[in-house]
mmCIF file with all atom_site columns, C-alpha atoms and ligand atoms in Angstrom:
data_model
loop_
_atom_site.group_PDB
_atom_site.id
_atom_site.type_symbol
_atom_site.label_atom_id
_atom_site.label_alt_id
_atom_site.label_comp_id
_atom_site.label_asym_id
_atom_site.label_entity_id
_atom_site.label_seq_id
_atom_site.pdbx_PDB_ins_code
_atom_site.Cartn_x
_atom_site.Cartn_y
_atom_site.Cartn_z
_atom_site.occupancy
_atom_site.B_iso_or_equiv
_atom_site.pdbx_formal_charge
_atom_site.auth_seq_id
_atom_site.auth_comp_id
_atom_site.auth_asym_id
_atom_site.auth_atom_id
_atom_site.pdbx_PDB_model_num
ATOM   1   C CA  . MET Z 1 1   ? -16.255 -13.805 34.059 1.00 0.00 ? 53  MET Z CA  1
ATOM   2   C CA  . TYR Z 1 2   ? -19.337 -15.361 32.468 1.00 0.00 ? 54  TYR Z CA  1
ATOM   3   C CA  . ILE Z 1 3   ? -20.850 -13.443 29.555 1.00 0.00 ? 55  ILE Z CA  1
ATOM   4   C CA  . ARG Z 1 4   ? -24.204 -14.578 28.187 1.00 0.00 ? 56  ARG Z CA  1
ATOM   5   C CA  . THR Z 1 5   ? -27.543 -13.562 26.698 1.00 0.00 ? 57  THR Z CA  1
ATOM   6   C CA  . ALA Z 1 6   ? -29.836 -11.958 29.270 1.00 0.00 ? 58  ALA Z CA  1
ATOM   7   C CA  . GLU Z 1 7   ? -33.152 -13.423 30.407 1.00 0.00 ? 59  GLU Z CA  1
ATOM   8   C CA  . LEU Z 1 8   ? -36.231 -11.745 31.845 1.00 0.00 ? 60  LEU Z CA  1
ATOM   9   C CA  . THR Z 1 9   ? -35.268 -13.187 35.232 1.00 0.00 ? 61  THR Z CA  1
ATOM   10  C CA  . ASP Z 1 10  ? -32.225 -10.827 35.175 1.00 0.00 ? 62  ASP Z CA  1
ATOM   11  C CA  . LEU Z 1 11  ? -34.549 -7.833  35.531 1.00 0.00 ? 63  LEU Z CA  1
ATOM   12  C CA  . ALA Z 1 12  ? -33.745 -7.043  39.167 1.00 0.00 ? 64  ALA Z CA  1
ATOM   13  C CA  . ALA Z 1 13  ? -29.982 -7.451  38.706 1.00 0.00 ? 65  ALA Z CA  1
ATOM   14  C CA  . ILE Z 1 14  ? -29.949 -5.276  35.576 1.00 0.00 ? 66  ILE Z CA  1
ATOM   15  C CA  . LYS Z 1 15  ? -32.036 -2.644  37.366 1.00 0.00 ? 67  LYS Z CA  1
ATOM   16  C CA  . LYS Z 1 16  ? -29.509 -2.573  40.204 1.00 0.00 ? 68  LYS Z CA  1
ATOM   17  C CA  . LEU Z 1 17  ? -26.673 -2.143  37.692 1.00 0.00 ? 69  LEU Z CA  1
ATOM   18  C CA  . TYR Z 1 18  ? -28.432 0.712   35.874 1.00 0.00 ? 70  TYR Z CA  1
ATOM   19  C CA  . GLN Z 1 19  ? -29.240 2.451   39.156 1.00 0.00 ? 71  GLN Z CA  1
ATOM   20  C CA  . ALA Z 1 20  ? -25.564 2.270   40.194 1.00 0.00 ? 72  ALA Z CA  1
ATOM   21  C CA  . VAL Z 1 21  ? -24.436 3.647   36.814 1.00 0.00 ? 73  VAL Z CA  1
ATOM   22  C CA  . ALA Z 1 22  ? -27.074 6.421   36.900 1.00 0.00 ? 74  ALA Z CA  1
ATOM   23  C CA  . LEU Z 1 23  ? -26.040 7.393   40.428 1.00 0.00 ? 75  LEU Z CA  1
ATOM   24  C CA  . ALA Z 1 24  ? -22.334 7.499   39.545 1.00 0.00 ? 76  ALA Z CA  1
ATOM   25  C CA  . GLY Z 1 25  ? -22.468 9.870   36.622 1.00 0.00 ? 77  GLY Z CA  1
ATOM   26  C CA  . THR Z 1 26  ? -23.895 11.088  33.392 1.00 0.00 ? 78  THR Z CA  1
ATOM   27  C CA  . GLY Z 1 27  ? -23.154 8.192   31.043 1.00 0.00 ? 79  GLY Z CA  1
ATOM   28  C CA  . ILE Z 1 28  ? -26.724 6.990   30.699 1.00 0.00 ? 80  ILE Z CA  1
ATOM   29  C CA  . ALA Z 1 29  ? -29.487 9.486   30.019 1.00 0.00 ? 81  ALA Z CA  1
ATOM   30  C CA  . ARG Z 1 30  ? -31.743 8.398   32.898 1.00 0.00 ? 82  ARG Z CA  1
ATOM   31  C CA  . LEU Z 1 31  ? -31.558 9.605   36.473 1.00 0.00 ? 83  LEU Z CA  1
ATOM   32  C CA  . GLU Z 1 32  ? -31.551 6.950   39.202 1.00 0.00 ? 84  GLU Z CA  1
ATOM   33  C CA  . HIS Z 1 33  ? -35.281 7.276   39.950 1.00 0.00 ? 85  HIS Z CA  1
ATOM   34  C CA  . GLU Z 1 34  ? -36.048 6.940   36.224 1.00 0.00 ? 86  GLU Z CA  1
ATOM   35  C CA  . VAL Z 1 35  ? -34.540 3.445   36.199 1.00 0.00 ? 87  VAL Z CA  1
ATOM   36  C CA  . THR Z 1 36  ? -37.862 1.680   36.758 1.00 0.00 ? 88  THR Z CA  1
ATOM   37  C CA  . ASP Z 1 37  ? -39.018 -1.939  36.420 1.00 0.00 ? 89  ASP Z CA  1
ATOM   38  C CA  . GLU Z 1 38  ? -41.078 -0.864  33.409 1.00 0.00 ? 90  GLU Z CA  1
ATOM   39  C CA  . TYR Z 1 39  ? -38.054 0.647   31.649 1.00 0.00 ? 91  TYR Z CA  1
ATOM   40  C CA  . ILE Z 1 40  ? -35.908 -2.462  32.225 1.00 0.00 ? 92  ILE Z CA  1
ATOM   41  C CA  . HIS Z 1 41  ? -38.742 -4.858  31.355 1.00 0.00 ? 93  HIS Z CA  1
ATOM   42  C CA  . ASN Z 1 42  ? -39.400 -2.986  28.116 1.00 0.00 ? 94  ASN Z CA  1
ATOM   43  C CA  . PHE Z 1 43  ? -35.828 -3.145  26.832 1.00 0.00 ? 95  PHE Z CA  1
ATOM   44  C CA  . ILE Z 1 44  ? -35.254 -6.773  27.898 1.00 0.00 ? 96  ILE Z CA  1
ATOM   45  C CA  . THR Z 1 45  ? -38.375 -8.013  26.119 1.00 0.00 ? 97  THR Z CA  1
ATOM   46  C CA  . ARG Z 1 46  ? -37.834 -5.909  23.000 1.00 0.00 ? 98  ARG Z CA  1
ATOM   47  C CA  . SER Z 1 47  ? -34.153 -6.874  22.772 1.00 0.00 ? 99  SER Z CA  1
ATOM   48  C CA  . LEU Z 1 48  ? -34.975 -10.575 23.210 1.00 0.00 ? 100 LEU Z CA  1
ATOM   49  C CA  . SER Z 1 49  ? -37.669 -10.481 20.524 1.00 0.00 ? 101 SER Z CA  1
ATOM   50  C CA  . SER Z 1 50  ? -35.965 -8.390  17.827 1.00 0.00 ? 102 SER Z CA  1
ATOM   51  C CA  . GLY Z 1 51  ? -32.437 -7.475  18.900 1.00 0.00 ? 103 GLY Z CA  1
ATOM   52  C CA  . LEU Z 1 52  ? -29.732 -8.564  21.241 1.00 0.00 ? 104 LEU Z CA  1
ATOM   53  C CA  . ILE Z 1 53  ? -29.033 -8.256  24.971 1.00 0.00 ? 105 ILE Z CA  1
ATOM   54  C CA  . ILE Z 1 54  ? -25.817 -9.460  26.590 1.00 0.00 ? 106 ILE Z CA  1
ATOM   55  C CA  . VAL Z 1 55  ? -24.785 -9.411  30.236 1.00 0.00 ? 107 VAL Z CA  1
ATOM   56  C CA  . ALA Z 1 56  ? -21.629 -10.139 32.250 1.00 0.00 ? 108 ALA Z CA  1
ATOM   57  C CA  . GLU Z 1 57  ? -22.074 -11.822 35.614 1.00 0.00 ? 109 GLU Z CA  1
ATOM   58  C CA  . HIS Z 1 58  ? -20.090 -10.770 38.685 1.00 0.00 ? 110 HIS Z CA  1
ATOM   59  C CA  . PRO Z 1 59  ? -17.044 -13.093 38.867 1.00 0.00 ? 111 PRO Z CA  1
ATOM   60  C CA  . GLU Z 1 60  ? -17.879 -14.150 42.447 1.00 0.00 ? 112 GLU Z CA  1
ATOM   61  C CA  . ASN Z 1 61  ? -21.668 -13.859 42.484 1.00 0.00 ? 113 ASN Z CA  1
ATOM   62  C CA  . LYS Z 1 62  ? -23.627 -15.008 39.467 1.00 0.00 ? 114 LYS Z CA  1
ATOM   63  C CA  . ASN Z 1 63  ? -26.751 -13.275 40.753 1.00 0.00 ? 115 ASN Z CA  1
ATOM   64  C CA  . GLU Z 1 64  ? -25.124 -9.905  40.177 1.00 0.00 ? 116 GLU Z CA  1
ATOM   65  C CA  . ILE Z 1 65  ? -24.740 -8.336  36.733 1.00 0.00 ? 117 ILE Z CA  1
ATOM   66  C CA  . VAL Z 1 66  ? -21.742 -6.025  36.283 1.00 0.00 ? 118 VAL Z CA  1
ATOM   67  C CA  . ALA Z 1 67  ? -22.159 -5.093  32.624 1.00 0.00 ? 119 ALA Z CA  1
ATOM   68  C CA  . GLU Z 1 68  ? -24.939 -5.084  30.066 1.00 0.00 ? 120 GLU Z CA  1
ATOM   69  C CA  . ILE Z 1 69  ? -25.494 -4.061  26.427 1.00 0.00 ? 121 ILE Z CA  1
ATOM   70  C CA  . HIS Z 1 70  ? -28.680 -4.116  24.399 1.00 0.00 ? 122 HIS Z CA  1
ATOM   71  C CA  . ALA Z 1 71  ? -30.341 -2.768  21.280 1.00 0.00 ? 123 ALA Z CA  1
ATOM   72  C CA  . TYR Z 1 72  ? -33.560 -3.616  19.449 1.00 0.00 ? 124 TYR Z CA  1
ATOM   73  C CA  . LYS Z 1 73  ? -35.494 -2.917  16.263 1.00 0.00 ? 125 LYS Z CA  1
ATOM   74  C CA  . PRO Z 1 74  ? -37.749 0.153   16.349 1.00 0.00 ? 126 PRO Z CA  1
ATOM   75  C CA  . GLY Z 1 75  ? -40.767 -1.949  15.323 1.00 0.00 ? 127 GLY Z CA  1
ATOM   76  C CA  . ILE Z 1 76  ? -41.533 -0.017  12.115 1.00 0.00 ? 128 ILE Z CA  1
ATOM   77  C CA  . LYS Z 1 77  ? -41.225 -1.765  8.731  1.00 0.00 ? 129 LYS Z CA  1
ATOM   78  C CA  . VAL Z 1 78  ? -38.916 0.786   7.061  1.00 0.00 ? 130 VAL Z CA  1
ATOM   79  C CA  . PHE Z 1 79  ? -36.486 0.505   9.996  1.00 0.00 ? 131 PHE Z CA  1
ATOM   80  C CA  . ASP Z 1 80  ? -36.598 -3.273  10.125 1.00 0.00 ? 132 ASP Z CA  1
ATOM   81  C CA  . HIS Z 1 81  ? -32.877 -3.600  9.280  1.00 0.00 ? 133 HIS Z CA  1
ATOM   82  C CA  . VAL Z 1 82  ? -31.824 -1.267  12.138 1.00 0.00 ? 134 VAL Z CA  1
ATOM   83  C CA  . LEU Z 1 83  ? -30.904 -1.986  15.747 1.00 0.00 ? 135 LEU Z CA  1
ATOM   84  C CA  . SER Z 1 84  ? -31.588 1.156   17.729 1.00 0.00 ? 136 SER Z CA  1
ATOM   85  C CA  . GLU Z 1 85  ? -31.735 2.494   21.299 1.00 0.00 ? 137 GLU Z CA  1
ATOM   86  C CA  . LEU Z 1 86  ? -28.366 0.903   22.031 1.00 0.00 ? 138 LEU Z CA  1
ATOM   87  C CA  . THR Z 1 87  ? -27.277 1.281   25.636 1.00 0.00 ? 139 THR Z CA  1
ATOM   88  C CA  . ILE Z 1 88  ? -24.183 -0.089  27.333 1.00 0.00 ? 140 ILE Z CA  1
ATOM   89  C CA  . ALA Z 1 89  ? -23.554 0.083   31.051 1.00 0.00 ? 141 ALA Z CA  1
ATOM   90  C CA  . VAL Z 1 90  ? -20.614 -1.184  33.096 1.00 0.00 ? 142 VAL Z CA  1
ATOM   91  C CA  . HIS Z 1 91  ? -20.781 -1.058  36.899 1.00 0.00 ? 143 HIS Z CA  1
ATOM   92  C CA  . PRO Z 1 92  ? -18.601 1.811   38.230 1.00 0.00 ? 144 PRO Z CA  1
ATOM   93  C CA  . ASP Z 1 93  ? -16.447 -0.689  40.180 1.00 0.00 ? 145 ASP Z CA  1
ATOM   94  C CA  . PHE Z 1 94  ? -15.683 -2.549  36.932 1.00 0.00 ? 146 PHE Z CA  1
ATOM   95  C CA  . GLN Z 1 95  ? -15.164 0.373   34.532 1.00 0.00 ? 147 GLN Z CA  1
ATOM   96  C CA  . GLY Z 1 96  ? -11.816 0.839   32.816 1.00 0.00 ? 148 GLY Z CA  1
ATOM   97  C CA  . LYS Z 1 97  ? -11.027 -2.911  32.885 1.00 0.00 ? 149 LYS Z CA  1
ATOM   98  C CA  . LYS Z 1 98  ? -11.862 -3.627  29.223 1.00 0.00 ? 150 LYS Z CA  1
ATOM   99  C CA  . LEU Z 1 99  ? -15.247 -5.099  30.088 1.00 0.00 ? 151 LEU Z CA  1
ATOM   100 C CA  . GLY Z 1 100 ? -17.165 -2.517  28.031 1.00 0.00 ? 152 GLY Z CA  1
ATOM   101 C CA  . ARG Z 1 101 ? -14.961 -3.161  25.010 1.00 0.00 ? 153 ARG Z CA  1
ATOM   102 C CA  . THR Z 1 102 ? -15.314 -6.927  25.495 1.00 0.00 ? 154 THR Z CA  1
ATOM   103 C CA  . ILE Z 1 103 ? -19.118 -7.074  25.660 1.00 0.00 ? 155 ILE Z CA  1
ATOM   104 C CA  . PHE Z 1 104 ? -19.455 -4.570  22.817 1.00 0.00 ? 156 PHE Z CA  1
ATOM   105 C CA  . THR Z 1 105 ? -17.085 -6.669  20.670 1.00 0.00 ? 157 THR Z CA  1
ATOM   106 C CA  . ILE Z 1 106 ? -19.139 -9.797  21.404 1.00 0.00 ? 158 ILE Z CA  1
ATOM   107 C CA  . PHE Z 1 107 ? -22.322 -7.880  20.561 1.00 0.00 ? 159 PHE Z CA  1
ATOM   108 C CA  . LEU Z 1 108 ? -21.016 -6.750  17.136 1.00 0.00 ? 160 LEU Z CA  1
ATOM   109 C CA  . GLU Z 1 109 ? -19.508 -10.179 16.394 1.00 0.00 ? 161 GLU Z CA  1
ATOM   110 C CA  . GLU Z 1 110 ? -22.871 -11.777 17.101 1.00 0.00 ? 162 GLU Z CA  1
ATOM   111 C CA  . VAL Z 1 111 ? -24.602 -9.347  14.720 1.00 0.00 ? 163 VAL Z CA  1
ATOM   112 C CA  . GLY Z 1 112 ? -21.945 -9.938  12.052 1.00 0.00 ? 164 GLY Z CA  1
ATOM   113 C CA  . LEU Z 1 113 ? -22.004 -13.726 12.375 1.00 0.00 ? 165 LEU Z CA  1
ATOM   114 C CA  . HIS Z 1 114 ? -25.661 -14.512 13.032 1.00 0.00 ? 166 HIS Z CA  1
ATOM   115 C CA  . ARG Z 1 115 ? -27.824 -11.534 12.116 1.00 0.00 ? 167 ARG Z CA  1
ATOM   116 C CA  . PRO Z 1 116 ? -27.741 -10.933 8.360  1.00 0.00 ? 168 PRO Z CA  1
ATOM   117 C CA  . ASP Z 1 117 ? -31.134 -9.208  8.804  1.00 0.00 ? 169 ASP Z CA  1
ATOM   118 C CA  . ILE Z 1 118 ? -29.432 -6.312  10.589 1.00 0.00 ? 170 ILE Z CA  1
ATOM   119 C CA  . GLY Z 1 119 ? -27.750 -3.766  8.316  1.00 0.00 ? 171 GLY Z CA  1
ATOM   120 C CA  . LYS Z 1 120 ? -27.066 -1.070  10.819 1.00 0.00 ? 172 LYS Z CA  1
ATOM   121 C CA  . VAL Z 1 121 ? -26.571 -0.538  14.561 1.00 0.00 ? 173 VAL Z CA  1
ATOM   122 C CA  . GLU Z 1 122 ? -27.093 2.985   15.817 1.00 0.00 ? 174 GLU Z CA  1
ATOM   123 C CA  . LEU Z 1 123 ? -26.502 4.760   19.112 1.00 0.00 ? 175 LEU Z CA  1
ATOM   124 C CA  . ILE Z 1 124 ? -26.395 8.246   20.549 1.00 0.00 ? 176 ILE Z CA  1
ATOM   125 C CA  . ALA Z 1 125 ? -23.712 9.503   22.953 1.00 0.00 ? 177 ALA Z CA  1
ATOM   126 C CA  . ARG Z 1 126 ? -23.599 12.843  24.710 1.00 0.00 ? 178 ARG Z CA  1
ATOM   127 C CA  . GLU Z 1 127 ? -20.865 15.053  23.301 1.00 0.00 ? 179 GLU Z CA  1
ATOM   128 C CA  . SER Z 1 128 ? -18.964 15.312  26.598 1.00 0.00 ? 180 SER Z CA  1
ATOM   129 C CA  . ASN Z 1 129 ? -18.701 11.496  26.866 1.00 0.00 ? 181 ASN Z CA  1
ATOM   130 C CA  . THR Z 1 130 ? -15.517 11.662  24.792 1.00 0.00 ? 182 THR Z CA  1
ATOM   131 C CA  . LYS Z 1 131 ? -14.079 8.379   26.115 1.00 0.00 ? 183 LYS Z CA  1
ATOM   132 C CA  . ALA Z 1 132 ? -17.211 6.501   25.092 1.00 0.00 ? 184 ALA Z CA  1
ATOM   133 C CA  . ILE Z 1 133 ? -17.258 8.178   21.649 1.00 0.00 ? 185 ILE Z CA  1
ATOM   134 C CA  . ALA Z 1 134 ? -13.595 7.243   21.113 1.00 0.00 ? 186 ALA Z CA  1
ATOM   135 C CA  . LEU Z 1 135 ? -14.381 3.665   22.169 1.00 0.00 ? 187 LEU Z CA  1
ATOM   136 C CA  . TYR Z 1 136 ? -17.249 3.411   19.668 1.00 0.00 ? 188 TYR Z CA  1
ATOM   137 C CA  . GLN Z 1 137 ? -15.119 4.898   16.869 1.00 0.00 ? 189 GLN Z CA  1
ATOM   138 C CA  . SER Z 1 138 ? -12.390 2.344   17.578 1.00 0.00 ? 190 SER Z CA  1
ATOM   139 C CA  . MET Z 1 139 ? -15.034 -0.360  17.110 1.00 0.00 ? 191 MET Z CA  1
ATOM   140 C CA  . GLY Z 1 140 ? -16.056 0.903   13.679 1.00 0.00 ? 192 GLY Z CA  1
ATOM   141 C CA  . PHE Z 1 141 ? -18.842 3.364   14.530 1.00 0.00 ? 193 PHE Z CA  1
ATOM   142 C CA  . ARG Z 1 142 ? -18.894 6.610   12.583 1.00 0.00 ? 194 ARG Z CA  1
ATOM   143 C CA  . ILE Z 1 143 ? -20.199 9.974   13.739 1.00 0.00 ? 195 ILE Z CA  1
ATOM   144 C CA  . GLU Z 1 144 ? -23.284 10.759  11.649 1.00 0.00 ? 196 GLU Z CA  1
ATOM   145 C CA  . GLY Z 1 145 ? -24.145 14.234  12.793 1.00 0.00 ? 197 GLY Z CA  1
ATOM   146 C CA  . ARG Z 1 146 ? -24.663 16.461  15.799 1.00 0.00 ? 198 ARG Z CA  1
ATOM   147 C CA  . LEU Z 1 147 ? -27.982 16.926  17.555 1.00 0.00 ? 199 LEU Z CA  1
ATOM   148 C CA  . GLU Z 1 148 ? -27.738 20.406  18.998 1.00 0.00 ? 200 GLU Z CA  1
ATOM   149 C CA  . MET Z 1 149 ? -29.064 21.198  22.471 1.00 0.00 ? 201 MET Z CA  1
ATOM   150 C CA  . ARG Z 1 150 ? -30.592 17.732  22.784 1.00 0.00 ? 202 ARG Z CA  1
ATOM   151 C CA  . LEU Z 1 151 ? -30.097 17.275  26.504 1.00 0.00 ? 203 LEU Z CA  1
ATOM   152 C CA  . LYS Z 1 152 ? -30.085 19.399  29.604 1.00 0.00 ? 204 LYS Z CA  1
ATOM   153 C CA  . THR Z 1 153 ? -27.348 18.728  32.146 1.00 0.00 ? 205 THR Z CA  1
ATOM   154 C CA  . ALA Z 1 154 ? -27.707 18.787  35.944 1.00 0.00 ? 206 ALA Z CA  1
ATOM   155 C CA  . ASP Z 1 155 ? -26.142 22.282  35.861 1.00 0.00 ? 207 ASP Z CA  1
ATOM   156 C CA  . GLY Z 1 156 ? -28.985 23.538  33.691 1.00 0.00 ? 208 GLY Z CA  1
ATOM   157 C CA  . LEU Z 1 157 ? -26.804 23.777  30.591 1.00 0.00 ? 209 LEU Z CA  1
ATOM   158 C CA  . TYR Z 1 158 ? -27.703 22.315  27.222 1.00 0.00 ? 210 TYR Z CA  1
ATOM   159 C CA  . GLU Z 1 159 ? -25.503 19.807  25.471 1.00 0.00 ? 211 GLU Z CA  1
ATOM   160 C CA  . ALA Z 1 160 ? -25.355 18.237  22.013 1.00 0.00 ? 212 ALA Z CA  1
ATOM   161 C CA  . ASP Z 1 161 ? -25.904 14.528  21.394 1.00 0.00 ? 213 ASP Z CA  1
ATOM   162 C CA  . ILE Z 1 162 ? -23.804 12.667  18.831 1.00 0.00 ? 214 ILE Z CA  1
ATOM   163 C CA  . PRO Z 1 163 ? -25.556 10.053  16.663 1.00 0.00 ? 215 PRO Z CA  1
ATOM   164 C CA  . MET Z 1 164 ? -23.256 7.232   15.560 1.00 0.00 ? 216 MET Z CA  1
ATOM   165 C CA  . GLY Z 1 165 ? -23.708 4.264   13.245 1.00 0.00 ? 217 GLY Z CA  1
ATOM   166 C CA  . TRP Z 1 166 ? -22.047 0.920   12.479 1.00 0.00 ? 218 TRP Z CA  1
ATOM   167 C CA  . GLN Z 1 167 ? -22.772 -1.072  9.342  1.00 0.00 ? 219 GLN Z CA  1
ATOM   168 C CA  . ASN Z 1 168 ? -22.891 -4.850  9.299  1.00 0.00 ? 220 ASN Z CA  1
ATOM   169 C CA  . PRO Z 1 169 ? -20.409 -6.108  6.664  1.00 0.00 ? 221 PRO Z CA  1
ATOM   170 C CA  . ASN Z 1 170 ? -22.480 -9.303  6.352  1.00 0.00 ? 222 ASN Z CA  1
ATOM   171 C CA  . PHE Z 1 171 ? -25.873 -7.665  5.874  1.00 0.00 ? 223 PHE Z CA  1
ATOM   172 C CA  . GLU Z 1 172 ? -28.002 -9.478  3.305  1.00 0.00 ? 224 GLU Z CA  1
ATOM   173 C CA  . PHE Z 1 173 ? -29.585 -6.755  1.174  1.00 0.00 ? 225 PHE Z CA  1
ATOM   174 C CA  . ASP Z 1 174 ? -32.913 -7.885  -0.302 1.00 0.00 ? 226 ASP Z CA  1
HETATM 175 C C1  . LIG A 2 .   ? -18.550 3.765   28.577 1.00 0.00 ? 534 LIG A C1  1
HETATM 176 C C2  . LIG A 2 .   ? -18.375 2.369   29.171 1.00 0.00 ? 534 LIG A C2  1
HETATM 177 C C3  . LIG A 2 .   ? -19.418 1.433   28.614 1.00 0.00 ? 534 LIG A C3  1
HETATM 178 C C4  . LIG A 2 .   ? -16.978 1.848   28.757 1.00 0.00 ? 534 LIG A C4  1
HETATM 179 O O1  . LIG A 2 .   ? -16.773 0.584   29.349 1.00 0.00 ? 534 LIG A O1  1
HETATM 180 P P1  . LIG A 2 .   ? -15.459 0.299   30.227 1.00 0.00 ? 534 LIG A P1  1
HETATM 181 O O2  . LIG A 2 .   ? -15.464 -1.130  30.592 1.00 0.00 ? 534 LIG A O2  1
HETATM 182 O O3  . LIG A 2 .   ? -15.403 1.282   31.331 1.00 0.00 ? 534 LIG A O3  1
HETATM 183 O O4  . LIG A 2 .   ? -14.345 0.644   29.173 1.00 0.00 ? 534 LIG A O4  1
HETATM 184 P P2  . LIG A 2 .   ? -13.121 -0.307  28.766 1.00 0.00 ? 534 LIG A P2  1
HETATM 185 O O5  . LIG A 2 .   ? -12.294 -0.617  29.960 1.00 0.00 ? 534 LIG A O5  1
HETATM 186 O O6  . LIG A 2 .   ? -13.611 -1.431  27.945 1.00 0.00 ? 534 LIG A O6  1
HETATM 187 O O7  . LIG A 2 .   ? -12.297 0.705   27.915 1.00 0.00 ? 534 LIG A O7  1
HETATM 188 C C5  . LIG A 2 .   ? -12.449 0.790   26.531 1.00 0.00 ? 534 LIG A C5  1
HETATM 189 C C6  . LIG A 2 .   ? -12.093 2.164   26.107 1.00 0.00 ? 534 LIG A C6  1
HETATM 190 O O8  . LIG A 2 .   ? -13.139 3.030   26.528 1.00 0.00 ? 534 LIG A O8  1
HETATM 191 C C7  . LIG A 2 .   ? -12.612 4.194   27.106 1.00 0.00 ? 534 LIG A C7  1
HETATM 192 N N1  . LIG A 2 .   ? -13.535 4.512   28.209 1.00 0.00 ? 534 LIG A N1  1
HETATM 193 C C8  . LIG A 2 .   ? -14.772 4.959   28.003 1.00 0.00 ? 534 LIG A C8  1
HETATM 194 N N2  . LIG A 2 .   ? -15.359 5.237   29.171 1.00 0.00 ? 534 LIG A N2  1
HETATM 195 C C9  . LIG A 2 .   ? -14.514 4.921   30.150 1.00 0.00 ? 534 LIG A C9  1
HETATM 196 C C10 . LIG A 2 .   ? -14.559 4.994   31.580 1.00 0.00 ? 534 LIG A C10 1
HETATM 197 N N3  . LIG A 2 .   ? -15.612 5.470   32.252 1.00 0.00 ? 534 LIG A N3  1
HETATM 198 N N4  . LIG A 2 .   ? -13.496 4.574   32.251 1.00 0.00 ? 534 LIG A N4  1
HETATM 199 C C11 . LIG A 2 .   ? -12.429 4.120   31.605 1.00 0.00 ? 534 LIG A C11 1
HETATM 200 N N5  . LIG A 2 .   ? -12.325 4.032   30.263 1.00 0.00 ? 534 LIG A N5  1
HETATM 201 C C12 . LIG A 2 .   ? -13.360 4.436   29.533 1.00 0.00 ? 534 LIG A C12 1
HETATM 202 C C13 . LIG A 2 .   ? -11.186 3.931   27.463 1.00 0.00 ? 534 LIG A C13 1
HETATM 203 O O9  . LIG A 2 .   ? -10.452 5.058   27.079 1.00 0.00 ? 534 LIG A O9  1
HETATM 204 C C14 . LIG A 2 .   ? -10.782 2.676   26.700 1.00 0.00 ? 534 LIG A C14 1
HETATM 205 O O10 . LIG A 2 .   ? -9.929  2.972   25.640 1.00 0.00 ? 534 LIG A O10 1
HETATM 206 P P3  . LIG A 2 .   ? -8.787  1.915   25.209 1.00 0.00 ? 534 LIG A P3  1
HETATM 207 O O11 . LIG A 2 .   ? -9.447  0.561   25.059 1.00 0.00 ? 534 LIG A O11 1
HETATM 208 O O12 . LIG A 2 .   ? -8.295  2.452   23.924 1.00 0.00 ? 534 LIG A O12 1
HETATM 209 O O13 . LIG A 2 .   ? -7.790  1.924   26.325 1.00 0.00 ? 534 LIG A O13 1
HETATM 210 C C15 . LIG A 2 .   ? -18.449 2.374   30.728 1.00 0.00 ? 534 LIG A C15 1
HETATM 211 O O14 . LIG A 2 .   ? -17.421 3.165   31.249 1.00 0.00 ? 534 LIG A O14 1
HETATM 212 C C16 . LIG A 2 .   ? -19.784 2.872   31.287 1.00 0.00 ? 534 LIG A C16 1
HETATM 213 O O15 . LIG A 2 .   ? -20.718 2.099   31.448 1.00 0.00 ? 534 LIG A O15 1
HETATM 214 N N6  . LIG A 2 .   ? -19.864 4.169   31.595 1.00 0.00 ? 534 LIG A N6  1
HETATM 215 C C17 . LIG A 2 .   ? -21.065 4.756   32.178 1.00 0.00 ? 534 LIG A C17 1
HETATM 216 C C18 . LIG A 2 .   ? -22.257 4.651   31.266 1.00 0.00 ? 534 LIG A C18 1
HETATM 217 C C19 . LIG A 2 .   ? -21.981 5.161   29.871 1.00 0.00 ? 534 LIG A C19 1
HETATM 218 O O16 . LIG A 2 .   ? -21.257 6.143   29.680 1.00 0.00 ? 534 LIG A O16 1
HETATM 219 N N7  . LIG A 2 .   ? -22.578 4.485   28.884 1.00 0.00 ? 534 LIG A N7  1
HETATM 220 C C20 . LIG A 2 .   ? -22.445 4.850   27.511 1.00 0.00 ? 534 LIG A C20 1
HETATM 221 C C21 . LIG A 2 .   ? -23.492 5.831   27.108 1.00 0.00 ? 534 LIG A C21 1
HETATM 222 S S1  . LIG A 2 .   ? -23.292 6.320   25.413 1.00 0.00 ? 534 LIG A S1  1
#
């Protein structure tokens, strides 16, 4: 499987991936119809200019993307050492095969090796996504709080979001 940095020309393939993930469950916050060109375009361009975006191509069809991870800087001076809005998505047909762990490991290695400007990577996971939270903890993320009643589920119930953070051991403090 070929894993590489994304390009803007991956927009359609990434959109298809996000729509499949949104349709299959509750892992990402957006509903299928909220996965728009504008949303994908925004995070690709912001991740390419200030953060990181990595994709895994389908093993038999390089035009298809089966996994993606990205995060970018908020664009405000005081947060300039932070990668935020992290999202990871693995196609439902490829989940549970270590692909999520693999691309996330590559992502953090890249930050550690080549991005001394980044001190912290942050993400938010819904409380019921216990497998994802356990995955992030095993990669060095720590739970930093609990955002009560932050999201409304399809059943009309309210659920807490869990903010998590990872610190870059090679951050160059200035
Ligand atoms: C969460 C997600 C990125 C994990 O990627 P994955 O490739 O399915 O997971 P992996 O096979 O790499 O498994 C890594 C660990 O994650 C856990 N895990 C998390 N979500 C899982 C899922 N849906 N299916 C299977 N394992 C999952 C496993 O327990 C596994 O633990 P282990 O390595 O100790 O055995 C992926 O399932 C996904 O995209 N889910 C839908 C969207 C989502 O939830 N995004 C995260 C929002 S915070």
